[in-house]
Structure formats: structure tokens, C-alpha cells
Coordinates of C-alpha atoms and ligand atoms in Angstrom, one line a residue:
X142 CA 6.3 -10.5 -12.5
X143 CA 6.0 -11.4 -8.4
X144 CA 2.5 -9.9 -7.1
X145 CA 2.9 -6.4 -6.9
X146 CA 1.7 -5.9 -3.0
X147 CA 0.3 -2.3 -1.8
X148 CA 3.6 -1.3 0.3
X149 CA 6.0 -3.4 0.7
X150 CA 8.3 -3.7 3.8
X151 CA 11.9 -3.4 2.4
X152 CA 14.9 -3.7 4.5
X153 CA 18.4 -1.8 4.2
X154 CA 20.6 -5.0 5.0
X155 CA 21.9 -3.1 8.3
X156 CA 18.9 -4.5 10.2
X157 CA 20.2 -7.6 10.8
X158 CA 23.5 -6.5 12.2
X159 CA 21.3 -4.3 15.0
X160 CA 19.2 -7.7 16.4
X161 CA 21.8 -9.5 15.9
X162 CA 23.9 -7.3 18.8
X163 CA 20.9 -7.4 21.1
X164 CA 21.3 -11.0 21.1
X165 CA 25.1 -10.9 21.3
X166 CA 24.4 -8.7 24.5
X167 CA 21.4 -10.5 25.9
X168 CA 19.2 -7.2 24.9
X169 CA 15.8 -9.5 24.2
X170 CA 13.2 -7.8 25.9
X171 CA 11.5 -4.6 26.1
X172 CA 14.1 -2.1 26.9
X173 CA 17.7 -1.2 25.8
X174 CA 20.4 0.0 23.8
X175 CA 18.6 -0.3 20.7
X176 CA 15.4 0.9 21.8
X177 CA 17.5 4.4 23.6
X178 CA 19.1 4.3 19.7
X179 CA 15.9 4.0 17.6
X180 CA 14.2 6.8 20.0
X181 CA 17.4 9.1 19.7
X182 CA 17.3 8.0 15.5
X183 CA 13.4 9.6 15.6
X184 CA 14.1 12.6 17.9
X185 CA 17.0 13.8 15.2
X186 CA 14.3 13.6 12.4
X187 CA 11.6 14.6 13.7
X188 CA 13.8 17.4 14.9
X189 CA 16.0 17.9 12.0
X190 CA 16.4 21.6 10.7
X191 CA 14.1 21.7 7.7
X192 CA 11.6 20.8 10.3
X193 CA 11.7 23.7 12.4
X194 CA 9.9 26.7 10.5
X195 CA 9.7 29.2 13.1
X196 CA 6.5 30.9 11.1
X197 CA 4.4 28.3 12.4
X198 CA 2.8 29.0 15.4
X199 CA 2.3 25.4 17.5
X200 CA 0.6 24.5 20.4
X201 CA 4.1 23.7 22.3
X202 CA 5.7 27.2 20.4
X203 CA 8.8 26.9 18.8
X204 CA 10.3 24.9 22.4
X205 CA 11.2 21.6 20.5
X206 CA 13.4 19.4 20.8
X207 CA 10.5 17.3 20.9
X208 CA 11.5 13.3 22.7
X209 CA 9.6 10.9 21.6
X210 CA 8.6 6.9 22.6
X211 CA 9.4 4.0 21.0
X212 CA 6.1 1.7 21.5
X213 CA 4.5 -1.9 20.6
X214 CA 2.5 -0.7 18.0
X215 CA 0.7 3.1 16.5
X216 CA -2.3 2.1 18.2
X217 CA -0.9 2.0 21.3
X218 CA 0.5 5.1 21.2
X219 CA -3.0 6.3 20.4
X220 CA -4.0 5.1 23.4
X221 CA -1.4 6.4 25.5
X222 CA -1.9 10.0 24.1
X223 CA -5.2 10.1 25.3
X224 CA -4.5 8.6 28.7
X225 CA -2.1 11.3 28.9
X226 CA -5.0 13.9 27.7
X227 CA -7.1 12.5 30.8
X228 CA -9.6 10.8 28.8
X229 CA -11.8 8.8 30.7
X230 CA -15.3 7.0 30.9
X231 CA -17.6 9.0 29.2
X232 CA -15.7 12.2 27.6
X233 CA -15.6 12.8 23.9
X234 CA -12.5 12.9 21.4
X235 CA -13.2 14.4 18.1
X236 CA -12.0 11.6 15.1
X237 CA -11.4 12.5 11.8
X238 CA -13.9 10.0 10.3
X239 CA -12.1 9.6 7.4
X240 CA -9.7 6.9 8.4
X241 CA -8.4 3.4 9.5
X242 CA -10.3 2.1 12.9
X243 CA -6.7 2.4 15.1
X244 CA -7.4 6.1 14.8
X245 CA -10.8 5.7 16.5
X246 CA -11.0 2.3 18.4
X247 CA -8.4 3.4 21.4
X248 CA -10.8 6.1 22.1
X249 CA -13.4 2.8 22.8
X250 CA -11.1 1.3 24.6
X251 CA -11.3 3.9 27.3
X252 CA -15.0 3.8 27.8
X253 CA -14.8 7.5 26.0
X254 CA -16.9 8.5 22.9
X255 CA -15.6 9.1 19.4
X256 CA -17.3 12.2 17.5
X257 CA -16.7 11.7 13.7
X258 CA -15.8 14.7 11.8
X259 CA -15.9 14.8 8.3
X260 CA -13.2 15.8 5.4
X261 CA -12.5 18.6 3.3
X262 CA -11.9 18.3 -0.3
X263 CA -8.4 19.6 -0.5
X264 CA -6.2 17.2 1.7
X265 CA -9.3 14.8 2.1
X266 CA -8.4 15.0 6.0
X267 CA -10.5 16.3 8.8
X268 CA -12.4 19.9 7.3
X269 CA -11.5 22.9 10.1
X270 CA -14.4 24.7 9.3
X271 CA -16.8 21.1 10.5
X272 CA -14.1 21.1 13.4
X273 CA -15.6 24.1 14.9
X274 CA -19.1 23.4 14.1
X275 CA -18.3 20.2 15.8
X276 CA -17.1 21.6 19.3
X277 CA -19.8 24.0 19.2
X278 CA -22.3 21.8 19.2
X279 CA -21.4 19.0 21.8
X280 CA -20.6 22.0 24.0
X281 CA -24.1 23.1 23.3
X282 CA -25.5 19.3 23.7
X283 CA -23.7 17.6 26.6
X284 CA -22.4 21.0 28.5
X285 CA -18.7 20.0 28.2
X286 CA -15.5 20.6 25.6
X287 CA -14.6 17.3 23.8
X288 CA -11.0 16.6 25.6
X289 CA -9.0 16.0 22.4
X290 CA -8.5 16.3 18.6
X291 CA -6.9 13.8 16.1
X292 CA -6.7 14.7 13.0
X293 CA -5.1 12.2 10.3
X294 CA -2.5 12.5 7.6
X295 CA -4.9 9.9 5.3
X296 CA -2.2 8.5 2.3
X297 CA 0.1 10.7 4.2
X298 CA -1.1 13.8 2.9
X299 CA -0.7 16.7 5.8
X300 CA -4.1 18.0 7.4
X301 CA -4.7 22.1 7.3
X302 CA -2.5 21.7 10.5
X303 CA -3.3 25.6 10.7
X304 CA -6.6 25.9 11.0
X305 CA -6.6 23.0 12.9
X306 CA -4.7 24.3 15.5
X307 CA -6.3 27.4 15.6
X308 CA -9.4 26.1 16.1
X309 CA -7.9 23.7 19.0
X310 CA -6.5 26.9 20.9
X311 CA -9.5 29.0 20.6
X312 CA -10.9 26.1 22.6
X313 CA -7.8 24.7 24.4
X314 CA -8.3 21.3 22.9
X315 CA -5.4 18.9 22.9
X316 CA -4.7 17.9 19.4
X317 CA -3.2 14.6 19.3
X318 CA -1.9 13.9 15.6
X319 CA -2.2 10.6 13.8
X320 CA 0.5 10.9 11.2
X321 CA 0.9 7.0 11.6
X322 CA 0.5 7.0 7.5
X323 CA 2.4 10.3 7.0
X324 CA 5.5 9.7 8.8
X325 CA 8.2 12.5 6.8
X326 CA 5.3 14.0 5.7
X327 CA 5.5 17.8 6.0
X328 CA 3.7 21.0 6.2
X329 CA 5.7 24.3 5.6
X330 CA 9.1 22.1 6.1
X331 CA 8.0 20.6 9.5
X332 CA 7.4 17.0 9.7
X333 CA 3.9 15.9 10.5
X334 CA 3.4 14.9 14.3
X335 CA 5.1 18.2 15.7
X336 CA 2.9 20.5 15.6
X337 CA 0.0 18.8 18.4
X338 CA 0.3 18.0 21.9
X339 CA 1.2 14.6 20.5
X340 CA 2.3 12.7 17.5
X341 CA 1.5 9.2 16.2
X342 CA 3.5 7.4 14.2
X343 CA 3.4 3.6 12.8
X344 CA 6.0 0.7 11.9
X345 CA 3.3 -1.7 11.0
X346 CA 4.8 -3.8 8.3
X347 CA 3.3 -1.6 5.8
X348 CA 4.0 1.4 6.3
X349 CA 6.6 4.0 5.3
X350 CA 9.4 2.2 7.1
X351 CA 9.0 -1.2 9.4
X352 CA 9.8 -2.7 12.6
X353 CA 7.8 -5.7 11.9
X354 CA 5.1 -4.1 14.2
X355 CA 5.7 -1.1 16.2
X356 CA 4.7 2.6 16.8
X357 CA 6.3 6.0 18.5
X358 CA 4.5 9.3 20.5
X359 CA 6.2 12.3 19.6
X360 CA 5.6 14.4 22.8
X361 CA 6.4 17.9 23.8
X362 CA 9.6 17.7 26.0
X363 CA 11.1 14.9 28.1
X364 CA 8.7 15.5 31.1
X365 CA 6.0 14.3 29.0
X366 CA 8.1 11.6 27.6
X367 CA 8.5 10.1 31.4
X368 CA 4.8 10.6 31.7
X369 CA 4.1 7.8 28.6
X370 CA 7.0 5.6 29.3
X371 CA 5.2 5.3 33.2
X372 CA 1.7 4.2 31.6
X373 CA 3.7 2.5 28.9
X374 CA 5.2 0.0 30.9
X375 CA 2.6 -0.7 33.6
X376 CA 2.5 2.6 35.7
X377 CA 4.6 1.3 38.1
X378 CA 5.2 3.4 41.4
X379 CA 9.1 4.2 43.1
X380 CA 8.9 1.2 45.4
X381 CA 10.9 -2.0 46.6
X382 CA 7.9 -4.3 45.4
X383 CA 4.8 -3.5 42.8
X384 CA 3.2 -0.7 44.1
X385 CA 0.2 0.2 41.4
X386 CA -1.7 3.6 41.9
X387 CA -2.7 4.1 37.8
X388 CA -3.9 1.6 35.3
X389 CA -1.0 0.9 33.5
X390 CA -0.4 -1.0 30.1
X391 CA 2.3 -3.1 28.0
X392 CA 3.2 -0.9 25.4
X393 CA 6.8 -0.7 25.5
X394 CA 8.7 -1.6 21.8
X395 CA 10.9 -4.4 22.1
X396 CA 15.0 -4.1 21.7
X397 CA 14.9 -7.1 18.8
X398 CA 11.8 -4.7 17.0
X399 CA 13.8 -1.3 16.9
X400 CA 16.6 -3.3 15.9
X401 CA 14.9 -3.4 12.6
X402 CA 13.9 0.1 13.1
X403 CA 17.3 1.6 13.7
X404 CA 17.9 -0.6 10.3
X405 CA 15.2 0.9 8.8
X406 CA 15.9 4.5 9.6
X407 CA 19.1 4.8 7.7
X408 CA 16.8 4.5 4.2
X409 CA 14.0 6.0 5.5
X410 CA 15.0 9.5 3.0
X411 CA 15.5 6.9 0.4
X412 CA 12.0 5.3 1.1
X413 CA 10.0 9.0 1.2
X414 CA 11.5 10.2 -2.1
X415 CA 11.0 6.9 -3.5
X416 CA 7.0 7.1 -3.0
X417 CA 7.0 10.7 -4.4
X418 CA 8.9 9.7 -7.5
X419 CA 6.4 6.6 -7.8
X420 CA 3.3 9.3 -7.0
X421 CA 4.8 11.7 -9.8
X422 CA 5.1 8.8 -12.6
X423 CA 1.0 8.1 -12.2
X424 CA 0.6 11.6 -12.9
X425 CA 2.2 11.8 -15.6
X426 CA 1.1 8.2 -17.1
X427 CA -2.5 8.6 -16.4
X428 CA -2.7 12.2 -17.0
X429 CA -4.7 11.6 -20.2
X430 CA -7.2 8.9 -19.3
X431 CA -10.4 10.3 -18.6
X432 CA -12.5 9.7 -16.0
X433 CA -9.3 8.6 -13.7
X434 CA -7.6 11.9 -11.4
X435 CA -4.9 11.2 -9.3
X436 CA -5.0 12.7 -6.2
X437 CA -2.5 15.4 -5.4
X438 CA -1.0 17.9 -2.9
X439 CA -3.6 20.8 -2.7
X440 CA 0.0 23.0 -3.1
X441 CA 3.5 23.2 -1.9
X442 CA 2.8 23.5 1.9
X443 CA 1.1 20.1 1.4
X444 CA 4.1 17.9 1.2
X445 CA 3.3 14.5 1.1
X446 CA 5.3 11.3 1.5
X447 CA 2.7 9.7 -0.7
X448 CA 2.7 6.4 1.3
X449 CA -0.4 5.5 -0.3
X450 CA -1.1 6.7 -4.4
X451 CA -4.8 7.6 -4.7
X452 CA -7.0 7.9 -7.5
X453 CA -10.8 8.6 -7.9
X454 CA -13.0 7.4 -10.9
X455 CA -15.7 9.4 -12.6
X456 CA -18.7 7.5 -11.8
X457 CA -19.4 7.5 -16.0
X458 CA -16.0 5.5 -16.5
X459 CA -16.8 1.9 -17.7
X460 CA -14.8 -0.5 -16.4
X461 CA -15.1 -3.8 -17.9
X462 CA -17.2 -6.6 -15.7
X463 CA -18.5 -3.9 -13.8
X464 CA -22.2 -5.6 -14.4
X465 CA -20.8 -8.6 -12.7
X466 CA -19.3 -6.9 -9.4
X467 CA -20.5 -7.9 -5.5
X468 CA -22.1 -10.9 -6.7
X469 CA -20.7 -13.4 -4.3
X470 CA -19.0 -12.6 -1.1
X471 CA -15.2 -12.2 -1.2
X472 CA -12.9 -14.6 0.6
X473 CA -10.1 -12.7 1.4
X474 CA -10.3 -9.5 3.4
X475 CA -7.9 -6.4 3.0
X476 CA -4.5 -6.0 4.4
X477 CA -3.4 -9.2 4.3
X478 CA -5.8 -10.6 6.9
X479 CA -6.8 -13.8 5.1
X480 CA -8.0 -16.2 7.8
X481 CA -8.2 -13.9 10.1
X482 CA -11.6 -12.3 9.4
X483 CA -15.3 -12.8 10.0
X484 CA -16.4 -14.3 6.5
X485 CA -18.7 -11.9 5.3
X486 CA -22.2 -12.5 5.3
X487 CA -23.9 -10.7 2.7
X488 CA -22.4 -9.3 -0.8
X489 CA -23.3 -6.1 0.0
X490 CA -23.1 -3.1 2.6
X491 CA -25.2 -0.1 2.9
X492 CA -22.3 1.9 1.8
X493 CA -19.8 0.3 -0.6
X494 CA -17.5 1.2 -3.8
X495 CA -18.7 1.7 -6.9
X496 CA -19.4 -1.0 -9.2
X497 CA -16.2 0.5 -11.6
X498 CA -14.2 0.8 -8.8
X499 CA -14.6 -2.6 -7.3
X500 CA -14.4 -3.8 -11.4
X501 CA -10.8 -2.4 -11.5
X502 CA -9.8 -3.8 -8.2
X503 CA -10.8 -6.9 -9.5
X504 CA -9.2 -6.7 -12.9
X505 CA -5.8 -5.9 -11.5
X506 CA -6.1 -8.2 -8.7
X507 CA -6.1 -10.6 -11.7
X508 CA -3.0 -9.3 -12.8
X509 CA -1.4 -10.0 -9.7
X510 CA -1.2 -6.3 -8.7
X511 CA -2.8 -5.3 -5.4
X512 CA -4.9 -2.7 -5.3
X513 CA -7.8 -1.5 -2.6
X514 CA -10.6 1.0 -1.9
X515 CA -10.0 3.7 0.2
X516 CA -10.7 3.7 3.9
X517 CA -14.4 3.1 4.5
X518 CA -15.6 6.2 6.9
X519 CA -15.9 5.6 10.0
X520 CA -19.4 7.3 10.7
X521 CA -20.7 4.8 8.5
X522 CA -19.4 1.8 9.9
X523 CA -21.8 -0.2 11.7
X524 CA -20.1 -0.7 15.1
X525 CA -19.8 3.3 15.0
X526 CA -23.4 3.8 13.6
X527 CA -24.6 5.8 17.2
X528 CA -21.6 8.1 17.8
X529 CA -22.1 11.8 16.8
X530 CA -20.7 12.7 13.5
X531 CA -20.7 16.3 11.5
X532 CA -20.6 15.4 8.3
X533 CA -20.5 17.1 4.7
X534 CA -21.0 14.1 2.4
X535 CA -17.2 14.3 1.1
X536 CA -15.4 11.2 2.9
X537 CA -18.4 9.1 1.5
X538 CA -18.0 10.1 -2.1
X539 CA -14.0 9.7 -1.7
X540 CA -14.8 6.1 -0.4
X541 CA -17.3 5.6 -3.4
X542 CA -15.2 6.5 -6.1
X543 CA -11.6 6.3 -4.7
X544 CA -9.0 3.1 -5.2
X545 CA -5.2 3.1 -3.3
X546 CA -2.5 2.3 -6.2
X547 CA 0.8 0.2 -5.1
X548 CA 3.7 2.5 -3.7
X549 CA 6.5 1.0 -2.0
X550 CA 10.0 0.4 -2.4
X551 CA 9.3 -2.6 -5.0
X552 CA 7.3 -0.9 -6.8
X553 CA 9.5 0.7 -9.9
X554 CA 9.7 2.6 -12.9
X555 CA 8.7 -0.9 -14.8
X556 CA 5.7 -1.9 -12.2
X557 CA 4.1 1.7 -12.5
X558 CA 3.8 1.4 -16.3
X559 CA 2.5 -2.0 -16.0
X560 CA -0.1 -1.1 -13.1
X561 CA -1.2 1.1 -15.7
X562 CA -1.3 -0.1 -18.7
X563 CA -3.7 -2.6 -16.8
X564 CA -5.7 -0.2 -15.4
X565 CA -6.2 1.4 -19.4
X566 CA -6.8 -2.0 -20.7
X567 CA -9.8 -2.2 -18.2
X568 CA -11.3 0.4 -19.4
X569 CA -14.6 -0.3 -22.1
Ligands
PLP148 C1 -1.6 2.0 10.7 C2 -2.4 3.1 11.4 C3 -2.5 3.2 12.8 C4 -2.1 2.2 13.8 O1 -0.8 1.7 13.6 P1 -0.4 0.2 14.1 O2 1.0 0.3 14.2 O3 -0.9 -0.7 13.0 O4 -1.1 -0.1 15.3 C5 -3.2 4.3 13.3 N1 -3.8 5.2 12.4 C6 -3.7 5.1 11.1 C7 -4.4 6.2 10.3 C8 -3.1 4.0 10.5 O5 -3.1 3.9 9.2

């Protein structure tokens, strides 16, 4: 069996035929019929029927269609949500800490503060009740309302977008949503990345569908669209020559990328139920092993693409070698970054996976399966070890005992029953 790899980019065939017209037409650069194609693609989804539950009460109300922008990457569109929020030098964004660093970094980027808020149980994503404690408190302590929220569909699972948002209106805070891991992912019928002032999604190789490397903003209504194609393509002024009056950036996605994304759209049901159906087998295989629990959708509101298949571990489990973990430090790093990283420099951290946990990532790394820990916090990273944080312990323990399990399109029927039947066989 080929290395079973986390998530998989898989392509529908059509892909091929999109670039292959931007060449034909001379369409290579960073505008054009396939970008206007891609964008219109995303606007019918994210706007689709099912989407549009008219109990939910959203910060933009029920005045949809929403437009969104095709961009270089998710983080950029990160970043250009929060330009667009007018965060500056100094202000603070509230981060769900619980998360990759491209939910939190673009906030750096902008001389602005990230304030780390911690998880709740359920949805493992940013804990409402914290939220509020949260916004309280740096209004007490610096005199001034943090100028956004982003909350974070972790593994895609939704957020308590609810509560979230009621929270944000009682203080008419911005939410800006980072559903770059929950694209299709919905709550009450809606697809993730509506319901905010803004929506994040991603097209990193990895992720639910591809464009090699790309991202979108779902925004409000074409005005605001205008607004992020202006900083997204250098903030250019209405005159003869370059006339500059905002900081700008190059963010725009390429035609030859949403080539591939237009592609990519056509299976990207195919792809969603594919990671549920995956998700739904690991249930039911590893139902009866103790001391492993998958983790699932707190209920049917919560409906999750399942980009990423989760699973904790009782601290008691025994994994086999688990005496022999963290003793050297490892080569590789995660995601595929080999060669790109800083070589570590110690074995340890002050806040790692548990010896079982990195036991079993070992064990099927061995069987040429891919596994990894879940996101390390980002309160507890060092470079983020002096920003604010509200925190409830729960993110910590999830990063302790969690592991991600493969889930794309290559993984089948066959590779779910091997993954584990290796993970039982690890077991003392
Ligand atoms: C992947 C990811 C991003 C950024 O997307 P890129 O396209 O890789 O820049 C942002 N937030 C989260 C939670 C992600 O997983």
C-alpha cells in the first residue's frame, strides 16, 4: 500500500481542461475568466438554498447573496479581513487559540495584538461564554473594544456560531470567520463563513478541495467585495499613472490557480460526503477499543465536513514504545515541510503530546500511514507566550491527548480498516 498521507489533494480530471484555456487565451496572470468563474462557482455554494435558514439571525441579516474573493492564499484573506475591519498598530483581535498560526499571525502582521481565547468542550472551538469574559476584561484593562473576532471551524467542525454572534453584537464586534478547514461545513443548513462580517476559506493543497495554493473572503455584498479586491491588488487609486493613498498588498489568485479550482469545484459535494463517510467508518471500527473516542458532532446543528478525523486517548491507554518516545529530536516537521524547518533543538517542549500519543504517531508512521497531533494552542506557543489569553485548560488537554486520523479522497473503505487495525495492534 502507497503512504497513506493526512488529506490528500485529488483532482476531478476537468482541471486540466480550465488552465489549459487560460493559456490558449493568454489568461496567465492574476485576473480573468477563470478567476470571475471560480468566484461565481463559490458565490452559488456559499449561497446555495440549503444554506439560507432564515431562523438564523446574522450580523448581515438574511441580505445575502453574499460575493466573495478569489485570493493567493487563506492567510491572505485573513489579512485582508482585518485591514477591512480597520485594524491597525496597536488594537486587539480576539483568536480562537486553538488553532493553526495563519489564524493568528496576519493579526502580527499588522502591528495589532492577538488575545487567545480558549475552547469549549463540545465543538473544541472558541468557548462563547470565555468570549465575553474576554471582551470584558481588555475593555476594563486597556479602555478600548477588541476590533474583531475569529472564531475557527478546527477539523471543520462549526463553532457555537450563535452565541458567538450574540456575544459580537452585544458588543458590535466584527466577527471575521476562519472556516479555512471547514469549507461546506454547516450550522443549521448554512455553510460556515456566512454568518460573520467575513469568511475565510483555504485551497492549500490540503485541504477540502485545492488550487495548489489559494484562499477566498466571503463578504457581505459586492460593495465590500470592491473594498478587498482594492487592497487586494495594491490599493491602487482612479488615475492615469500609480497614484497610492492606502497600503496595498498582492493578494490576488491567479487565472492558471482557479483553473484548478473551477476543476476542483465540480467534486467538491463528492469530496465533503466522502470525509463524512470516512469519519462515520472510525466510529463504527473503533467504537469498542477503550481508551480511544473519536471525536464527533456535539448534534445535528453541528454538521461537519470532517476534513480532519480526530481522536483522543485516555491517558491510561498503553501504547507500545511509549517508554521510548521524545528521545532524540525528530527530522522531519509536520505538514510536509521537510527541509524547510528550523531543526529542533531540544527533544522536548514545555507543552507536548502525550508519551501514548506520540507512541501511536510513531507506530503508524511506521506503517506508512500519516498521522499527527492536534494543533498545538497558540497561547502556549513561545512566539505568542506575552499576548493576553483567557483560558479554561481545555485546548491544552485536546493537544495532550488528541491525534488527526487520514481523511481524504484516497483514503477508502480498505485504508480505514487498515489505519485501524494498526492503531489496535499498538495497543499493549
Ligand atoms: C490552512 C489554514 C489557514 C490558511 O490557509 P492558507 O491557504 O494555507 O494560507 C488559516 N486558518 C486555518 C485554521 C487553516 O487551517
Amino acid at each position: 500500500m502507497e503512504r497513506i498521507i493526512l488529506c490528500m489533494p485529488h483532482l476531478s480530471g476537468k482541471e486540466i481542461d480550465f488552465v489549459k484555456e487560460a493559456f490558449a487565451d493568454n489568461w496567465v496572470v492574476p485576473l480573468g475568466p477563470n478567476v470571475d468563474g471560480f468566484e461565481k462557482d463559490l458565490e452559488k455554494f456559499v449561497n446555495s438554498e440549503k444554506s439560507l435558514n432564515p431562523e438564523i439571525h446574522t450580523e448581515s441579516e438574511l441580505c445575502p447573496p453574499k460575493s466573495v474573493v478569489a485570493l493567493s492564499a487563506g492567510t491572505a484573506a485573513v489579512h485582508l479581513a482585518l485591514v477591512a475591519c480597520g485594524v491597525g498598530p496597536g488594537d486587539e483581535v480576539i483568536v480562537q487559540s486553538f488553532t493553526f498560526c495563519a489564524s493568528a499571525h496576519p493579526v502580527s502582521y499588522l502591528g495589532a495584538i492577538p488575545v487567545f481565547v480558549d475552547s469549549e468542550e463540545e465543538t473544541w472551538n472558541m468557548d462563547p461564554l470565555l468570549l465575553e469574559k474576554a471582551i470584558e476584561d481588555r475593555i476594563l484593562q486597556t479602555g478600548k473594544k477588541p476590533k474583531a473576532i475569529i472564531p475557527v471551524a478546527l477539523y471543520g467542525m462549526p463553532y457555537k456560531i450563535e452565541e458567538i454572534m450574540e456575544v459580537a453584537r452585544k458588543y458590535n464586534i466584527p466577527v471575521i470567520e476562519d472556516a479555512a478547514e471547514g469549507f461546506g461545513s454547516r450550522y443549521k443548513g448554512r455553510v460556515l463563513g456566512t454568518f460573520g462580517k467575513y469568511g475565510v476559506l483555504s485551497f492549500n493543497g490540503n485541504k477540502m478541495i485545492t488550487t495548489s495554493g489559494g484562499g477566498a473572503l466571503i463578504c457581505g455584498s459586492l460593495k465590500e467585495k470592491k473594498e478587498i479586491l482594492f487592497y487586494a491588488t495594491q490599493a491602487r487609486e482612479g488615475y492615469p499613472y500609480y497614484q497610492h493613498e492606502k497600503i496595498g498588498y498582492n493578494y490576488r489568485m491567479s487565472n492558471i490557480c482557479a483553473g484548478i479550482g473551477r476543476g476542483q469545484m465540480t467534486i467538491l459535494n463528492e469530496h465533503i460526503a466522502h470525509h463524512k463517510m470516512v469519519q462515520q467508518l472510525y466510529c463504527e471500527l473503533l467504537r469498542d477499543v477503550e481508551g480511544i473516542t473519536m471525536h464527533i458532532s456535539p448534534g445535528i446543528d453541528y454538521d461537519s465536513n470532517f476534513w480532519l478525523c480526530t481522536a483522543l486517548l485516555n491517558p491510561d491507554l498503553k501504547i507500545k514504545g511509549q517508554d521510548r518516545v521524545y528521545l532524540s529530536p525528530v527530522k522531519e516537521a509536520v505538514g510536509g515541510a521537510a527541509g524547510l524547518i528550523n531543526p529542533a533543538g531540544t527533544t522536548h517542549t514545555d507543552c507536548e503530546p502525550d508519551p501514548n500519543v506520540e507512541a501511536l504517531r510513531v507506530a503508524l508512521d511506521k506503517a506508512n500511514i500519516e498521522s499527527r497531533p492536534l494543533w498545538k494552542p497558540m497561547h502556549v506557543q513561545p512566539v505568542y507566550k506575552n499576548n493576553p489569553a483567557y483560558v479554561n485548560g481545555v485546548s491544552v488537554d485536546l493537544f495532550r491527548k488528541g491525534i488527526c486520523l487520514p481523511a481524504g479522497p484516497f483514503v477508502g473503505k480498505d485504508e480505514v480498516k487498515y489505519i485501524v487495525e494498526t492503531i489496535k495492534s499498538s495497543i499493549c
